[in-house]
Amino acid sequence: MDTKYSVIVIGAGHAGCEAALACARMGLKTLVITLNIDSIARMPCNPAVGGIAKGQMVREIDAMGGEMAWNTDHAGLQFKILNSSRGPAVWSPRAQCDKQLYSILMAKTLENTQNLDILQSEATALIVKNGKVCGVKILTGETIETDAAVVTTGTFLRGTIHLGKFFFNGGRFNEREAAHLSKSLIEDCGIKLGRFKTTTTPRINSNSIDYSKMTVQPGDENPRPFSHFTEVEPWRKNLKQLPCWLTYTNPQTHKIVGDNLALSSIPISSGESKSPRYCPAIEEKIERYPEKTSHHIFVEPEGYNTNEIYLNGLYTGLPFDLQQQMINSIAGLEKAKVIRYAYAIEYDYSSPLQITKALATKNVPNLFLGGQINGTTGYEEAASQGFIAGVNAGLYVKGQDPLILARNESYIGILIDDITTKGMDEPYRMFTSRAEYRLSIRNDNADLRLMDTGRAIGLISDAAYKKFELYRQAVTDIYEANTDSLPTDLQLTPWSIEKAKEEVYIHKKYEGYIEIQDKIAHKVKKNQDRKIPDDFDYDKLESLSAETKSRLSQVRPQTIGQASRIHAIKPSDIAILTVYLEKQRKEKKNAKQTN
Ligand SMILES: Cc1cc2nc3c(=O)[nH]c(=O)nc-3n(C[C@H](O)[C@H](O)[C@H](O)COP(=O)(O)OP(=O)(O)OC[C@H]3O[C@@H](n4cnc5c(N)ncnc54)[C@H](O)[C@@H]3O)c2cc1C
């Protein structure tokens, strides 16, 4: 290790790995400091990548030269396109991964990357002089100089682990917390920190499961890789997919949970640190939806070389004995043996209202934050921000303008725009409903949207970009029915003529709808100052969710612009409100004219 770097990245989770790789691949001397090099890119919750809206983000990172998609292709044990029975605009790739392999492969990539050094230590303070970070202090007292820093500390800052009412310090189970850096962020960088909480599920031994009582959930027959750069056929040939399974909770499970809510570490309707509404613990589901007598539990393998099984849907903060009882009440799990109990983790996060759209802190311009520290939850959300934070740290050092993605070109742009303008009062995760341009920012066209950006930053190689340009031309030619001199698949690999044809098919299918989508988005933008009557009755808008109605009724925004800035109000909600107000205005005008 040297004593001076262009960029220091703190943390080698999903955000830190993308940040460090991006900087090093941009040619900058980069150091990544992490508490434990055996847990690089660890998946402490479900070892799955992608899913609704998240899959699109992974494809976007890949199109710009990031790592997550490639790593997933080589560590995945089951691949599925979610929503495949619906239109291609909402197709979302998802892969169940071998969690150890995922971590090992990412660590190996980091180790083999030029310009990148790795150091196992704890970053304890940021040295700030004249308003800029100039060094990072580590646990043993040394200071390493730097021109920019990226903080991606995940769930570790002053982390507390909760098991029922029992709690102790820790960043994840069996990993210690980062005890010191919060103080420096507050005192040296002027950053205010809040507390969030998230939970995981118990893991059980596969040998103790009766799969005959469950429904098998196989992977896709013709799986598709995540990465634009993975060659499909050889990859498919080598892939050995494992099945997942489906079972359900039942009234007995709900009784065990319902009778013991007071013993849970999850704050049900209390003022304690908030957990993600969209990844709720079973306690929260049972409280929120008392009418439901059963919930899905997906039974998912965690790797090729382990019997550990993840119970997706059974997030809980209940104590050990109740977790065991709850599991044994479920069909197929009557004799299930727990290997790891579920726990909740509480940690410091920084409100992203304190960072710019380049993910730089407003107080210290060469300090960037990415991942769970910004109040988000999820590997993909973390990797997306880590990538952008890393790229922007690199661009800062090079004296170039930052990369800021627009809402109409990417989910990553939406994520960053949402969190930096609205903030959050609970952990943020991505959904397709947050995207007003979702018909045009699909998983199939991530390369067409973003590969030029990756190329401009210097993260797409000459060879790959040449193939991509050939492919893009083929798409245009097929669209214009100019198919006399299309390239061969050999010239295009890893792209193909089949893929180009599919792209044109999807584009044509949505062309008309995209026009309408863009018009509505334009109308919403134009109507930012439109007044909302003080006594407006949001219950009249049946297509709004109960949560949206309640938030709007509570805040009572005076204009459309104000409504759109309320946390958790989605662009689709604003479109509904705008169209309704416009209709009301026309009706009133017509009524006046008739009178
Ligand atoms: C118990 C638990 C439950 C979860 N449940 C869910 C869930 O239900 N749904 C969901 O989407 N996500 C869940 N997650 C969150 C998911 O793990 C994160 O969203 C994701 O890993 C965040 O990535 P990150 O890179 O920001 O941080 P992490 O993956 O947490 O990585 C942080 C890295 O920073 C390092 N580090 C921290 N502080 C320092 C320091 N001072 N010096 C050096 N290194 C440091 C750590 O060693 C680690 O490598 C859960 C996480 C945990 C722990």
mmCIF file of N, CA, C and O in Angstrom, residues 28-84:
data_model
loop_
_atom_site.group_PDB
_atom_site.id
_atom_site.type_symbol
_atom_site.label_atom_id
_atom_site.label_comp_id
_atom_site.label_asym_id
_atom_site.label_seq_id
_atom_site.Cartn_x
_atom_site.Cartn_y
_atom_site.Cartn_z
ATOM 1 N N LEU A 28 -7.270 5.863 -12.574
ATOM 2 C CA LEU A 28 -6.853 6.583 -11.360
ATOM 3 C C LEU A 28 -6.329 5.627 -10.304
ATOM 4 O O LEU A 28 -6.879 4.530 -10.117
ATOM 5 N N LYS A 29 -5.300 6.065 -9.621
ATOM 6 C CA LYS A 29 -4.724 5.250 -8.557
ATOM 7 C C LYS A 29 -5.731 5.205 -7.397
ATOM 8 O O LYS A 29 -6.051 6.235 -6.785
ATOM 9 N N THR A 30 -6.246 4.003 -7.136
ATOM 10 C CA THR A 30 -7.394 3.878 -6.233
ATOM 11 C C THR A 30 -7.087 2.900 -5.105
ATOM 12 O O THR A 30 -6.439 1.879 -5.313
ATOM 13 N N LEU A 31 -7.591 3.240 -3.912
ATOM 14 C CA LEU A 31 -7.472 2.321 -2.773
ATOM 15 C C LEU A 31 -8.871 2.045 -2.244
ATOM 16 O O LEU A 31 -9.665 2.969 -2.063
ATOM 17 N N VAL A 32 -9.170 0.771 -2.009
ATOM 18 C CA VAL A 32 -10.419 0.461 -1.322
ATOM 19 C C VAL A 32 -10.071 -0.100 0.056
ATOM 20 O O VAL A 32 -9.280 -1.032 0.187
ATOM 21 N N ILE A 33 -10.625 0.550 1.085
ATOM 22 C CA ILE A 33 -10.384 0.106 2.472
ATOM 23 C C ILE A 33 -11.651 -0.588 2.938
ATOM 24 O O ILE A 33 -12.749 -0.029 2.826
ATOM 25 N N THR A 34 -11.518 -1.785 3.461
ATOM 26 C CA THR A 34 -12.719 -2.467 3.934
ATOM 27 C C THR A 34 -12.417 -3.261 5.198
ATOM 28 O O THR A 34 -11.287 -3.729 5.397
ATOM 29 N N LEU A 35 -13.437 -3.409 6.040
ATOM 30 C CA LEU A 35 -13.228 -4.016 7.353
ATOM 31 C C LEU A 35 -12.762 -5.463 7.273
ATOM 32 O O LEU A 35 -12.007 -5.926 8.122
ATOM 33 N N ASN A 36 -13.246 -6.184 6.261
ATOM 34 C CA ASN A 36 -12.967 -7.618 6.210
ATOM 35 C C ASN A 36 -12.895 -8.051 4.744
ATOM 36 O O ASN A 36 -13.917 -8.051 4.050
ATOM 37 N N ILE A 37 -11.704 -8.432 4.283
ATOM 38 C CA ILE A 37 -11.608 -8.757 2.856
ATOM 39 C C ILE A 37 -12.272 -10.095 2.514
ATOM 40 O O ILE A 37 -12.477 -10.408 1.351
ATOM 41 N N ASP A 38 -12.638 -10.864 3.533
ATOM 42 C CA ASP A 38 -13.367 -12.107 3.234
ATOM 43 C C ASP A 38 -14.852 -11.837 2.983
ATOM 44 O O ASP A 38 -15.601 -12.753 2.649
ATOM 45 N N SER A 39 -15.284 -10.596 3.186
ATOM 46 C CA SER A 39 -16.716 -10.335 2.977
ATOM 47 C C SER A 39 -16.945 -9.300 1.880
ATOM 48 O O SER A 39 -17.951 -8.607 1.880
ATOM 49 N N ILE A 40 -16.010 -9.242 0.937
ATOM 50 C CA ILE A 40 -16.188 -8.323 -0.198
ATOM 51 C C ILE A 40 -17.468 -8.721 -0.944
ATOM 52 O O ILE A 40 -17.706 -9.903 -1.192
ATOM 53 N N ALA A 41 -18.284 -7.714 -1.296
ATOM 54 C CA ALA A 41 -19.553 -7.941 -2.028
ATOM 55 C C ALA A 41 -20.402 -9.035 -1.378
ATOM 56 O O ALA A 41 -21.026 -9.845 -2.069
ATOM 57 N N ARG A 42 -20.442 -9.048 -0.077
ATOM 58 C CA ARG A 42 -21.259 -10.060 0.632
ATOM 59 C C ARG A 42 -22.739 -9.758 0.444
ATOM 60 O O ARG A 42 -23.154 -8.602 0.387
ATOM 61 N N MET A 43 -23.519 -10.843 0.356
ATOM 62 C CA MET A 43 -24.978 -10.684 0.248
ATOM 63 C C MET A 43 -25.597 -11.151 1.559
ATOM 64 O O MET A 43 -25.876 -12.343 1.724
ATOM 65 N N PRO A 44 -25.805 -10.249 2.509
ATOM 66 C CA PRO A 44 -26.257 -10.683 3.832
ATOM 67 C C PRO A 44 -27.742 -11.011 3.864
ATOM 68 O O PRO A 44 -28.223 -11.617 4.811
ATOM 69 N N CYS A 45 -28.448 -10.575 2.802
ATOM 70 C CA CYS A 45 -29.882 -10.890 2.769
ATOM 71 C C CYS A 45 -30.064 -11.920 1.664
ATOM 72 O O CYS A 45 -29.261 -12.829 1.536
ATOM 73 N N ASN A 46 -31.089 -11.785 0.840
ATOM 74 C CA ASN A 46 -31.308 -12.782 -0.209
ATOM 75 C C ASN A 46 -30.188 -12.728 -1.248
ATOM 76 O O ASN A 46 -29.937 -11.665 -1.810
ATOM 77 N N PRO A 47 -29.526 -13.857 -1.542
ATOM 78 C CA PRO A 47 -28.491 -13.777 -2.571
ATOM 79 C C PRO A 47 -29.104 -13.754 -3.974
ATOM 80 O O PRO A 47 -28.879 -14.658 -4.779
ATOM 81 N N ALA A 48 -29.877 -12.739 -4.252
ATOM 82 C CA ALA A 48 -30.493 -12.618 -5.574
ATOM 83 C C ALA A 48 -30.205 -11.233 -6.109
ATOM 84 O O ALA A 48 -30.168 -10.261 -5.366
ATOM 85 N N VAL A 49 -30.007 -11.162 -7.422
ATOM 86 C CA VAL A 49 -29.746 -9.878 -8.070
ATOM 87 C C VAL A 49 -30.858 -9.617 -9.074
ATOM 88 O O VAL A 49 -31.293 -10.523 -9.780
ATOM 89 N N GLY A 50 -31.314 -8.371 -9.132
ATOM 90 C CA GLY A 50 -32.311 -7.980 -10.128
ATOM 91 C C GLY A 50 -33.716 -8.080 -9.593
ATOM 92 O O GLY A 50 -33.951 -7.979 -8.390
ATOM 93 N N GLY A 51 -34.668 -8.308 -10.492
ATOM 94 C CA GLY A 51 -36.085 -8.281 -10.141
ATOM 95 C C GLY A 51 -36.693 -7.016 -10.718
ATOM 96 O O GLY A 51 -36.023 -6.267 -11.448
ATOM 97 N N ILE A 52 -37.949 -6.789 -10.349
ATOM 98 C CA ILE A 52 -38.687 -5.665 -10.922
ATOM 99 C C ILE A 52 -37.933 -4.347 -10.694
ATOM 100 O O ILE A 52 -37.597 -4.018 -9.566
ATOM 101 N N ALA A 53 -37.678 -3.630 -11.738
ATOM 102 C CA ALA A 53 -36.975 -2.328 -11.754
ATOM 103 C C ALA A 53 -35.499 -2.451 -11.361
ATOM 104 O O ALA A 53 -34.652 -1.745 -11.907
ATOM 105 N N LYS A 54 -35.198 -3.365 -10.441
ATOM 106 C CA LYS A 54 -33.805 -3.537 -10.027
ATOM 107 C C LYS A 54 -33.008 -4.175 -11.168
ATOM 108 O O LYS A 54 -31.845 -3.842 -11.396
ATOM 109 N N GLY A 55 -33.634 -5.123 -11.881
ATOM 110 C CA GLY A 55 -32.971 -5.777 -13.014
ATOM 111 C C GLY A 55 -32.576 -4.745 -14.063
ATOM 112 O O GLY A 55 -31.497 -4.817 -14.652
ATOM 113 N N GLN A 56 -33.463 -3.775 -14.287
ATOM 114 C CA GLN A 56 -33.165 -2.717 -15.265
ATOM 115 C C GLN A 56 -31.921 -1.932 -14.822
ATOM 116 O O GLN A 56 -31.065 -1.594 -15.635
ATOM 117 N N MET A 57 -31.811 -1.677 -13.513
ATOM 118 C CA MET A 57 -30.655 -0.900 -13.031
ATOM 119 C C MET A 57 -29.351 -1.669 -13.238
ATOM 120 O O MET A 57 -28.325 -1.095 -13.583
ATOM 121 N N VAL A 58 -29.417 -2.988 -13.020
ATOM 122 C CA VAL A 58 -28.197 -3.801 -13.187
ATOM 123 C C VAL A 58 -27.748 -3.759 -14.652
ATOM 124 O O VAL A 58 -26.559 -3.643 -14.955
ATOM 125 N N ARG A 59 -28.725 -3.817 -15.568
ATOM 126 C CA ARG A 59 -28.390 -3.738 -16.988
ATOM 127 C C ARG A 59 -27.807 -2.355 -17.333
ATOM 128 O O ARG A 59 -26.946 -2.230 -18.191
ATOM 129 N N GLU A 60 -28.289 -1.330 -16.633
ATOM 130 C CA GLU A 60 -27.779 0.022 -16.902
ATOM 131 C C GLU A 60 -26.329 0.160 -16.414
ATOM 132 O O GLU A 60 -25.489 0.724 -17.109
ATOM 133 N N ILE A 61 -26.051 -0.385 -15.229
ATOM 134 C CA ILE A 61 -24.669 -0.333 -14.716
ATOM 135 C C ILE A 61 -23.756 -1.038 -15.722
ATOM 136 O O ILE A 61 -22.678 -0.559 -16.075
ATOM 137 N N ASP A 62 -24.236 -2.180 -16.208
ATOM 138 C CA ASP A 62 -23.448 -2.979 -17.145
ATOM 139 C C ASP A 62 -23.180 -2.206 -18.439
ATOM 140 O O ASP A 62 -22.062 -2.220 -18.953
ATOM 141 N N ALA A 63 -24.217 -1.533 -18.929
ATOM 142 C CA ALA A 63 -24.070 -0.803 -20.199
ATOM 143 C C ALA A 63 -23.039 0.306 -20.083
ATOM 144 O O ALA A 63 -22.443 0.716 -21.077
ATOM 145 N N MET A 64 -22.808 0.786 -18.858
ATOM 146 C CA MET A 64 -21.822 1.870 -18.686
ATOM 147 C C MET A 64 -20.449 1.330 -18.268
ATOM 148 O O MET A 64 -19.539 2.102 -18.005
ATOM 149 N N GLY A 65 -20.334 0.003 -18.156
ATOM 150 C CA GLY A 65 -19.018 -0.560 -17.837
ATOM 151 C C GLY A 65 -18.857 -1.001 -16.396
ATOM 152 O O GLY A 65 -17.723 -1.210 -15.943
ATOM 153 N N GLY A 66 -19.968 -1.168 -15.666
ATOM 154 C CA GLY A 66 -19.893 -1.661 -14.282
ATOM 155 C C GLY A 66 -19.839 -3.183 -14.219
ATOM 156 O O GLY A 66 -19.865 -3.864 -15.250
ATOM 157 N N GLU A 67 -19.789 -3.729 -13.015
ATOM 158 C CA GLU A 67 -19.415 -5.132 -12.832
ATOM 159 C C GLU A 67 -20.555 -6.073 -12.431
ATOM 160 O O GLU A 67 -20.477 -7.285 -12.635
ATOM 161 N N MET A 68 -21.600 -5.545 -11.793
ATOM 162 C CA MET A 68 -22.576 -6.413 -11.135
ATOM 163 C C MET A 68 -23.190 -7.467 -12.073
ATOM 164 O O MET A 68 -23.348 -8.633 -11.695
ATOM 165 N N ALA A 69 -23.533 -7.083 -13.293
ATOM 166 C CA ALA A 69 -24.204 -8.007 -14.201
ATOM 167 C C ALA A 69 -23.279 -9.171 -14.574
ATOM 168 O O ALA A 69 -23.681 -10.344 -14.543
ATOM 169 N N TRP A 70 -22.042 -8.848 -14.896
ATOM 170 C CA TRP A 70 -21.070 -9.872 -15.300
ATOM 171 C C TRP A 70 -20.835 -10.840 -14.144
ATOM 172 O O TRP A 70 -20.814 -12.064 -14.303
ATOM 173 N N ASN A 71 -20.680 -10.286 -12.962
ATOM 174 C CA ASN A 71 -20.434 -11.116 -11.783
ATOM 175 C C ASN A 71 -21.629 -12.044 -11.515
ATOM 176 O O ASN A 71 -21.468 -13.212 -11.178
ATOM 177 N N THR A 72 -22.828 -11.506 -11.711
ATOM 178 C CA THR A 72 -24.047 -12.299 -11.503
ATOM 179 C C THR A 72 -24.120 -13.439 -12.518
ATOM 180 O O THR A 72 -24.467 -14.570 -12.171
ATOM 181 N N ASP A 73 -23.779 -13.151 -13.769
ATOM 182 C CA ASP A 73 -23.828 -14.205 -14.792
ATOM 183 C C ASP A 73 -22.939 -15.383 -14.413
ATOM 184 O O ASP A 73 -23.237 -16.529 -14.733
ATOM 185 N N HIS A 74 -21.835 -15.082 -13.723
ATOM 186 C CA HIS A 74 -20.885 -16.148 -13.409
ATOM 187 C C HIS A 74 -21.069 -16.736 -12.014
ATOM 188 O O HIS A 74 -20.407 -17.708 -11.663
ATOM 189 N N ALA A 75 -21.976 -16.148 -11.234
ATOM 190 C CA ALA A 75 -22.235 -16.691 -9.887
ATOM 191 C C ALA A 75 -23.700 -17.095 -9.731
ATOM 192 O O ALA A 75 -24.099 -17.550 -8.662
ATOM 193 N N GLY A 76 -24.485 -16.958 -10.797
ATOM 194 C CA GLY A 76 -25.923 -17.226 -10.700
ATOM 195 C C GLY A 76 -26.223 -18.710 -10.750
ATOM 196 O O GLY A 76 -25.562 -19.466 -11.457
ATOM 197 N N LEU A 77 -27.258 -19.129 -10.002
ATOM 198 C CA LEU A 77 -27.665 -20.539 -10.060
ATOM 199 C C LEU A 77 -29.087 -20.696 -10.572
ATOM 200 O O LEU A 77 -29.582 -21.800 -10.763
ATOM 201 N N GLN A 78 -29.789 -19.584 -10.758
ATOM 202 C CA GLN A 78 -31.083 -19.653 -11.429
ATOM 203 C C GLN A 78 -31.398 -18.292 -12.059
ATOM 204 O O GLN A 78 -31.284 -17.267 -11.399
ATOM 205 N N PHE A 79 -31.814 -18.317 -13.328
ATOM 206 C CA PHE A 79 -32.107 -17.067 -14.032
ATOM 207 C C PHE A 79 -33.552 -17.073 -14.521
ATOM 208 O O PHE A 79 -34.038 -18.082 -15.035
ATOM 209 N N LYS A 80 -34.206 -15.947 -14.338
ATOM 210 C CA LYS A 80 -35.622 -15.833 -14.708
ATOM 211 C C LYS A 80 -35.893 -14.427 -15.208
ATOM 212 O O LYS A 80 -35.345 -13.469 -14.654
ATOM 213 N N ILE A 81 -36.765 -14.320 -16.228
ATOM 214 C CA ILE A 81 -37.263 -12.989 -16.579
ATOM 215 C C ILE A 81 -38.607 -12.848 -15.876
ATOM 216 O O ILE A 81 -39.552 -13.588 -16.178
ATOM 217 N N LEU A 82 -38.695 -11.934 -14.916
ATOM 218 C CA LEU A 82 -39.956 -11.719 -14.213
ATOM 219 C C LEU A 82 -40.894 -10.929 -15.121
ATOM 220 O O LEU A 82 -40.460 -10.180 -15.984
ATOM 221 N N ASN A 83 -42.186 -11.103 -14.914
ATOM 222 C CA ASN A 83 -43.218 -10.416 -15.715
ATOM 223 C C ASN A 83 -43.204 -10.867 -17.169
ATOM 224 O O ASN A 83 -43.666 -10.127 -18.032
ATOM 225 N N SER A 84 -42.659 -12.065 -17.467
ATOM 226 C CA SER A 84 -42.517 -12.438 -18.881
ATOM 227 C C SER A 84 -43.869 -12.671 -19.551
ATOM 228 O O SER A 84 -43.962 -12.665 -20.771
#
